[in-house]
PDB file of C-alpha atoms in Angstrom:
ATOM      1  CA  HIS A 398      24.476  -6.962   5.007  1.00  0.00           C
ATOM      2  CA  PHE A 399      21.082  -7.272   3.609  1.00  0.00           C
ATOM      3  CA  GLN A 400      17.743  -5.450   4.050  1.00  0.00           C
ATOM      4  CA  THR A 401      15.124  -7.882   5.154  1.00  0.00           C
ATOM      5  CA  GLU A 402      11.576  -7.186   3.995  1.00  0.00           C
ATOM      6  CA  LEU A 403       8.782  -9.266   5.683  1.00  0.00           C
ATOM      7  CA  THR A 404       5.224  -9.275   4.296  1.00  0.00           C
ATOM      8  CA  PRO A 405       2.627 -10.937   6.395  1.00  0.00           C
ATOM      9  CA  ILE A 406       0.223 -13.419   4.982  1.00  0.00           C
ATOM     10  CA  GLN A 407      -3.393 -13.445   6.740  1.00  0.00           C
ATOM     11  CA  VAL A 408      -6.542 -15.334   6.421  1.00  0.00           C
ATOM     12  CA  PRO A 409      -9.837 -14.250   7.459  1.00  0.00           C
ATOM     13  CA  VAL A 410     -11.172 -15.498  10.821  1.00  0.00           C
ATOM     14  CA  GLY A 411     -14.830 -15.024  11.329  1.00  0.00           C
ATOM     15  CA  ARG A 412     -16.511 -11.992   9.954  1.00  0.00           C
ATOM     16  CA  VAL A 413     -14.231  -9.291  11.094  1.00  0.00           C
ATOM     17  CA  GLY A 414     -10.832 -10.674  12.064  1.00  0.00           C
ATOM     18  CA  TYR A 415      -7.746 -12.001  10.507  1.00  0.00           C
ATOM     19  CA  SER A 416      -5.016 -14.477  11.665  1.00  0.00           C
ATOM     20  CA  LEU A 417      -1.368 -14.346  10.764  1.00  0.00           C
ATOM     21  CA  THR A 418      -0.707 -17.692   8.891  1.00  0.00           C
ATOM     22  CA  GLY A 419       2.509 -17.042   7.249  1.00  0.00           C
ATOM     23  CA  ALA A 420       4.796 -14.411   5.655  1.00  0.00           C
ATOM     24  CA  VAL A 421       7.067 -13.756   2.576  1.00  0.00           C
ATOM     25  CA  MET A 422      10.617 -12.833   3.487  1.00  0.00           C
ATOM     26  CA  THR A 423      12.792 -10.967   0.890  1.00  0.00           C
ATOM     27  CA  LEU A 424      16.472 -10.316   1.382  1.00  0.00           C
ATOM     28  CA  ARG A 425      17.800  -7.364  -0.728  1.00  0.00           C
ATOM     29  CA  PRO A 426      21.264  -5.703  -0.922  1.00  0.00           C
ATOM     30  CA  PRO A 427      21.294  -2.396   0.990  1.00  0.00           C
ATOM     31  CA  GLY A 428      19.985   0.562  -1.075  1.00  0.00           C
ATOM     32  CA  THR A 429      17.816  -1.566  -3.467  1.00  0.00           C
ATOM     33  CA  VAL A 430      14.592   0.055  -4.380  1.00  0.00           C
ATOM     34  CA  VAL A 431      11.540  -1.993  -5.362  1.00  0.00           C
ATOM     35  CA  ALA A 432       8.457  -0.706  -7.262  1.00  0.00           C
ATOM     36  CA  ASP A 433       5.431  -0.542  -4.800  1.00  0.00           C
ATOM     37  CA  ASP A 434       4.111  -4.147  -4.398  1.00  0.00           C
ATOM     38  CA  LEU A 435       5.446  -5.618  -7.529  1.00  0.00           C
ATOM     39  CA  ARG A 436       8.406  -7.999  -6.929  1.00  0.00           C
ATOM     40  CA  ALA A 437       9.408 -10.170  -9.883  1.00  0.00           C
ATOM     41  CA  ASP A 438      11.615 -12.106  -7.426  1.00  0.00           C
ATOM     42  CA  VAL A 439       8.794 -13.433  -5.143  1.00  0.00           C
ATOM     43  CA  SER A 440       9.055 -17.326  -4.860  1.00  0.00           C
ATOM     44  CA  PHE A 441       7.220 -19.917  -3.059  1.00  0.00           C
ATOM     45  CA  GLU A 442      10.392 -20.609  -1.095  1.00  0.00           C
ATOM     46  CA  GLN A 443       9.968 -17.193   0.615  1.00  0.00           C
ATOM     47  CA  PHE A 444       6.501 -18.162   1.890  1.00  0.00           C
ATOM     48  CA  PHE A 445       6.827 -19.172   5.704  1.00  0.00           C
ATOM     49  CA  HIS A 446       3.918 -21.117   6.890  1.00  0.00           C
ATOM     50  CA  GLN A 447       2.967 -23.306   9.949  1.00  0.00           C
ATOM     51  CA  GLN A 448      -0.751 -23.674   9.875  1.00  0.00           C
ATOM     52  CA  ASP A 449      -2.024 -26.491   7.784  1.00  0.00           C
ATOM     53  CA  SER A 450      -4.472 -24.137   5.716  1.00  0.00           C
ATOM     54  CA  MET A 451      -1.379 -22.187   4.661  1.00  0.00           C
ATOM     55  CA  VAL A 452       0.703 -25.245   3.760  1.00  0.00           C
ATOM     56  CA  ALA A 453      -2.312 -26.515   1.662  1.00  0.00           C
ATOM     57  CA  LEU A 454      -2.578 -23.107  -0.020  1.00  0.00           C
ATOM     58  CA  VAL A 455       0.963 -23.026  -1.042  1.00  0.00           C
ATOM     59  CA  ARG A 456       0.861 -26.726  -2.252  1.00  0.00           C
ATOM     60  CA  HIS A 457      -2.422 -26.071  -4.387  1.00  0.00           C
ATOM     61  CA  ALA A 458      -0.993 -22.700  -5.795  1.00  0.00           C
ATOM     62  CA  ARG A 459       2.236 -24.291  -6.880  1.00  0.00           C
ATOM     63  CA  ARG A 460       0.104 -27.103  -8.711  1.00  0.00           C
ATOM     64  CA  MET A 461      -2.312 -24.542 -10.274  1.00  0.00           C
ATOM     65  CA  ALA A 462       0.585 -22.329 -11.397  1.00  0.00           C
ATOM     66  CA  LYS A 463       1.746 -24.998 -13.815  1.00  0.00           C
ATOM     67  CA  MET A 464      -1.639 -25.338 -15.478  1.00  0.00           C
ATOM     68  CA  ASP A 465      -2.635 -23.456 -18.625  1.00  0.00           C
ATOM     69  CA  GLY A 466      -5.711 -21.258 -17.586  1.00  0.00           C
ATOM     70  CA  ALA A 467      -6.855 -18.384 -15.527  1.00  0.00           C
ATOM     71  CA  MET A 468      -6.589 -18.339 -11.736  1.00  0.00           C
ATOM     72  CA  LEU A 469      -8.857 -16.523  -9.367  1.00  0.00           C
ATOM     73  CA  ILE A 470      -7.148 -15.593  -5.893  1.00  0.00           C
ATOM     74  CA  GLU A 471      -9.674 -14.321  -3.433  1.00  0.00           C
ATOM     75  CA  GLY A 472      -8.994 -12.713  -0.069  1.00  0.00           C
ATOM     76  CA  GLY A 473      -9.159  -9.528   1.941  1.00  0.00           C
ATOM     77  CA  THR A 474      -6.845  -6.526   1.732  1.00  0.00           C
ATOM     78  CA  GLY A 475      -3.407  -7.366   2.895  1.00  0.00           C
ATOM     79  CA  THR A 476      -3.754 -11.060   2.695  1.00  0.00           C
ATOM     80  CA  GLY A 477      -0.958 -11.568   0.248  1.00  0.00           C
ATOM     81  CA  LYS A 478      -3.039 -12.089  -3.002  1.00  0.00           C
ATOM     82  CA  SER A 479      -0.589 -10.175  -5.234  1.00  0.00           C
ATOM     83  CA  LEU A 480       2.481 -11.916  -3.678  1.00  0.00           C
ATOM     84  CA  LEU A 481       0.935 -15.363  -4.283  1.00  0.00           C
ATOM     85  CA  ALA A 482       0.103 -14.329  -7.831  1.00  0.00           C
ATOM     86  CA  GLN A 483       3.764 -13.194  -8.452  1.00  0.00           C
ATOM     87  CA  ALA A 484       4.957 -16.430  -7.045  1.00  0.00           C
ATOM     88  CA  CYS A 485       2.610 -18.426  -9.350  1.00  0.00           C
ATOM     89  CA  HIS A 486       3.784 -16.415 -12.358  1.00  0.00           C
ATOM     90  CA  ARG A 487       7.508 -17.085 -11.440  1.00  0.00           C
ATOM     91  CA  ILE A 488       6.942 -20.889 -11.825  1.00  0.00           C
ATOM     92  CA  SER A 489       4.462 -20.815 -14.622  1.00  0.00           C
ATOM     93  CA  ALA A 490       4.903 -21.846 -18.302  1.00  0.00           C
ATOM     94  CA  VAL A 491       4.847 -18.019 -19.172  1.00  0.00           C
ATOM     95  CA  ALA A 492       7.385 -16.915 -16.449  1.00  0.00           C
ATOM     96  CA  LYS A 493       9.592 -15.427 -19.180  1.00  0.00           C
ATOM     97  CA  GLY A 494       6.686 -13.280 -20.218  1.00  0.00           C
ATOM     98  CA  PRO A 495       5.742  -9.981 -18.672  1.00  0.00           C
ATOM     99  CA  LEU A 496       3.972  -9.767 -15.336  1.00  0.00           C
ATOM    100  CA  VAL A 497       1.509  -6.818 -15.754  1.00  0.00           C
ATOM    101  CA  VAL A 498      -0.586  -5.524 -12.714  1.00  0.00           C
ATOM    102  CA  LEU A 499      -3.604  -3.350 -12.944  1.00  0.00           C
ATOM    103  CA  ASP A 500      -5.244  -2.033  -9.870  1.00  0.00           C
ATOM    104  CA  CYS A 501      -8.937  -1.716 -10.805  1.00  0.00           C
ATOM    105  CA  THR A 502      -9.777   0.657  -7.949  1.00  0.00           C
ATOM    106  CA  THR A 503      -7.463   3.577  -8.964  1.00  0.00           C
ATOM    107  CA  LEU A 504      -9.358   4.444 -12.295  1.00  0.00           C
ATOM    108  CA  GLY A 505     -12.885   5.457 -13.436  1.00  0.00           C
ATOM    109  CA  ASP A 506     -14.854   3.102 -15.715  1.00  0.00           C
ATOM    110  CA  GLN A 507     -13.788   4.716 -18.977  1.00  0.00           C
ATOM    111  CA  GLN A 508     -10.268   5.021 -18.197  1.00  0.00           C
ATOM    112  CA  LEU A 509     -10.186   1.417 -16.795  1.00  0.00           C
ATOM    113  CA  GLU A 510     -11.690   0.173 -20.115  1.00  0.00           C
ATOM    114  CA  ARG A 511      -9.051   1.942 -22.190  1.00  0.00           C
ATOM    115  CA  GLU A 512      -6.487   0.499 -19.807  1.00  0.00           C
ATOM    116  CA  LEU A 513      -7.582  -2.838 -20.294  1.00  0.00           C
ATOM    117  CA  PHE A 514      -8.442  -3.054 -23.976  1.00  0.00           C
ATOM    118  CA  GLY A 515      -6.359  -0.111 -25.445  1.00  0.00           C
ATOM    119  CA  SER A 516      -7.697   2.654 -27.585  1.00  0.00           C
ATOM    120  CA  SER A 517      -7.666   3.480 -31.378  1.00  0.00           C
ATOM    121  CA  ASP A 518      -8.377   6.325 -33.532  1.00  0.00           C
ATOM    122  CA  GLY A 519      -7.310   9.027 -31.071  1.00  0.00           C
ATOM    123  CA  ILE A 520      -9.656   8.121 -28.207  1.00  0.00           C
ATOM    124  CA  GLN A 521      -6.914   8.297 -25.622  1.00  0.00           C
ATOM    125  CA  ASP A 522      -5.613  11.620 -26.743  1.00  0.00           C
ATOM    126  CA  ALA A 523      -7.084  13.950 -29.295  1.00  0.00           C
ATOM    127  CA  THR A 524      -3.656  15.038 -30.859  1.00  0.00           C
ATOM    128  CA  ILE A 525      -2.519  11.358 -31.250  1.00  0.00           C
ATOM    129  CA  ASP A 526      -4.156   9.485 -33.979  1.00  0.00           C
ATOM    130  CA  ASP A 527      -2.395   6.044 -33.555  1.00  0.00           C
ATOM    131  CA  GLU A 528      -3.340   3.074 -31.498  1.00  0.00           C
ATOM    132  CA  ARG A 529      -2.409   2.448 -27.908  1.00  0.00           C
ATOM    133  CA  PRO A 530      -2.329  -1.060 -26.569  1.00  0.00           C
ATOM    134  CA  GLY A 531      -3.989  -1.975 -23.134  1.00  0.00           C
ATOM    135  CA  VAL A 532      -2.731  -4.239 -20.511  1.00  0.00           C
ATOM    136  CA  LEU A 533      -4.425  -7.327 -22.261  1.00  0.00           C
ATOM    137  CA  GLU A 534      -2.023  -6.805 -25.196  1.00  0.00           C
ATOM    138  CA  ARG A 535       0.922  -5.810 -23.046  1.00  0.00           C
ATOM    139  CA  ALA A 536       0.563  -9.010 -20.896  1.00  0.00           C
ATOM    140  CA  ALA A 537       0.376 -11.291 -23.952  1.00  0.00           C
ATOM    141  CA  GLY A 538       2.826 -14.112 -23.469  1.00  0.00           C
ATOM    142  CA  GLY A 539       2.740 -13.554 -19.713  1.00  0.00           C
ATOM    143  CA  THR A 540       0.707 -13.048 -16.687  1.00  0.00           C
ATOM    144  CA  LEU A 541      -2.004 -10.134 -16.175  1.00  0.00           C
ATOM    145  CA  LEU A 542      -2.920  -9.609 -12.523  1.00  0.00           C
ATOM    146  CA  LEU A 543      -6.102  -7.595 -12.181  1.00  0.00           C
ATOM    147  CA  ASP A 544      -6.266  -6.354  -8.575  1.00  0.00           C
ATOM    148  CA  GLN A 545      -9.694  -5.716  -6.886  1.00  0.00           C
ATOM    149  CA  ILE A 546     -11.604  -6.795 -10.142  1.00  0.00           C
ATOM    150  CA  CYS A 547     -14.796  -6.713  -7.992  1.00  0.00           C
ATOM    151  CA  GLU A 548     -14.452  -2.913  -8.212  1.00  0.00           C
ATOM    152  CA  MET A 549     -15.317  -3.002 -12.027  1.00  0.00           C
ATOM    153  CA  SER A 550     -18.713  -2.053 -13.186  1.00  0.00           C
ATOM    154  CA  PRO A 551     -20.839  -5.072 -14.188  1.00  0.00           C
ATOM    155  CA  LEU A 552     -20.648  -3.808 -17.836  1.00  0.00           C
ATOM    156  CA  LEU A 553     -16.899  -3.911 -17.850  1.00  0.00           C
ATOM    157  CA  GLN A 554     -16.723  -7.230 -15.998  1.00  0.00           C
ATOM    158  CA  ARG A 555     -19.133  -8.520 -18.821  1.00  0.00           C
ATOM    159  CA  ARG A 556     -16.774  -7.237 -21.445  1.00  0.00           C
ATOM    160  CA  LEU A 557     -13.771  -8.951 -19.745  1.00  0.00           C
ATOM    161  CA  LEU A 558     -15.622 -12.082 -19.520  1.00  0.00           C
ATOM    162  CA  GLN A 559     -16.524 -12.044 -23.237  1.00  0.00           C
ATOM    163  CA  PHE A 560     -12.654 -11.642 -23.821  1.00  0.00           C
ATOM    164  CA  ILE A 561     -11.868 -14.565 -21.367  1.00  0.00           C
ATOM    165  CA  GLU A 562     -14.314 -16.784 -23.085  1.00  0.00           C
ATOM    166  CA  SER A 563     -13.595 -15.963 -26.934  1.00  0.00           C
ATOM    167  CA  GLY A 564     -10.079 -14.897 -26.710  1.00  0.00           C
ATOM    168  CA  PHE A 565     -10.948 -11.754 -28.780  1.00  0.00           C
ATOM    169  CA  PHE A 566     -11.533  -8.097 -28.036  1.00  0.00           C
ATOM    170  CA  ARG A 567     -11.636  -4.581 -29.753  1.00  0.00           C
ATOM    171  CA  ARG A 568      -9.797  -1.527 -28.544  1.00  0.00           C
ATOM    172  CA  VAL A 569     -11.920   1.429 -27.512  1.00  0.00           C
ATOM    173  CA  GLY A 570     -12.829   3.119 -30.606  1.00  0.00           C
ATOM    174  CA  GLY A 571     -11.432   0.291 -32.637  1.00  0.00           C
ATOM    175  CA  HIS A 572     -13.068  -1.729 -35.297  1.00  0.00           C
ATOM    176  CA  ARG A 573     -10.729  -4.686 -35.659  1.00  0.00           C
ATOM    177  CA  GLU A 574     -10.853  -7.842 -33.418  1.00  0.00           C
ATOM    178  CA  LEU A 575      -7.570  -8.544 -31.874  1.00  0.00           C
ATOM    179  CA  PHE A 576      -5.968 -11.648 -30.590  1.00  0.00           C
TER     180      PHE A 576
END
């Protein structure tokens, strides 16, 4: 006996509606608990799709996942962006590395900056005087999924873009360039 988890994949239709175009099905042994929305075992084989647009999406995503570079996945809430990113990570060259997810809507700008870039010199906690790595460092050698990046302030988006372009960053309160 297995538990079946079915996650719908939807695409926007018009300005306000969505159309069900497929789904990801996961079978689990009874009693298995999975962290909220992060499933390391998601694969493209689990994407059920019939519409031509979904077939094309999966085909393109498989191809893009094997390339070395950043990937932007756009879509509304509940459309399966996170599941697609996880499936891409699984077949990528960095699949053995970590898959780190950061929801950009859950933190204020200062917290989000520390979470992304890390902190130095006691910025994170006045009683701790060591360095704390951010998700950019924790995802090194793997995949970083930034969910709802559009919710970041323009200043923080600019800082993230500088990292993407240069490959270097500084922790909040730090003086050394990293990476």
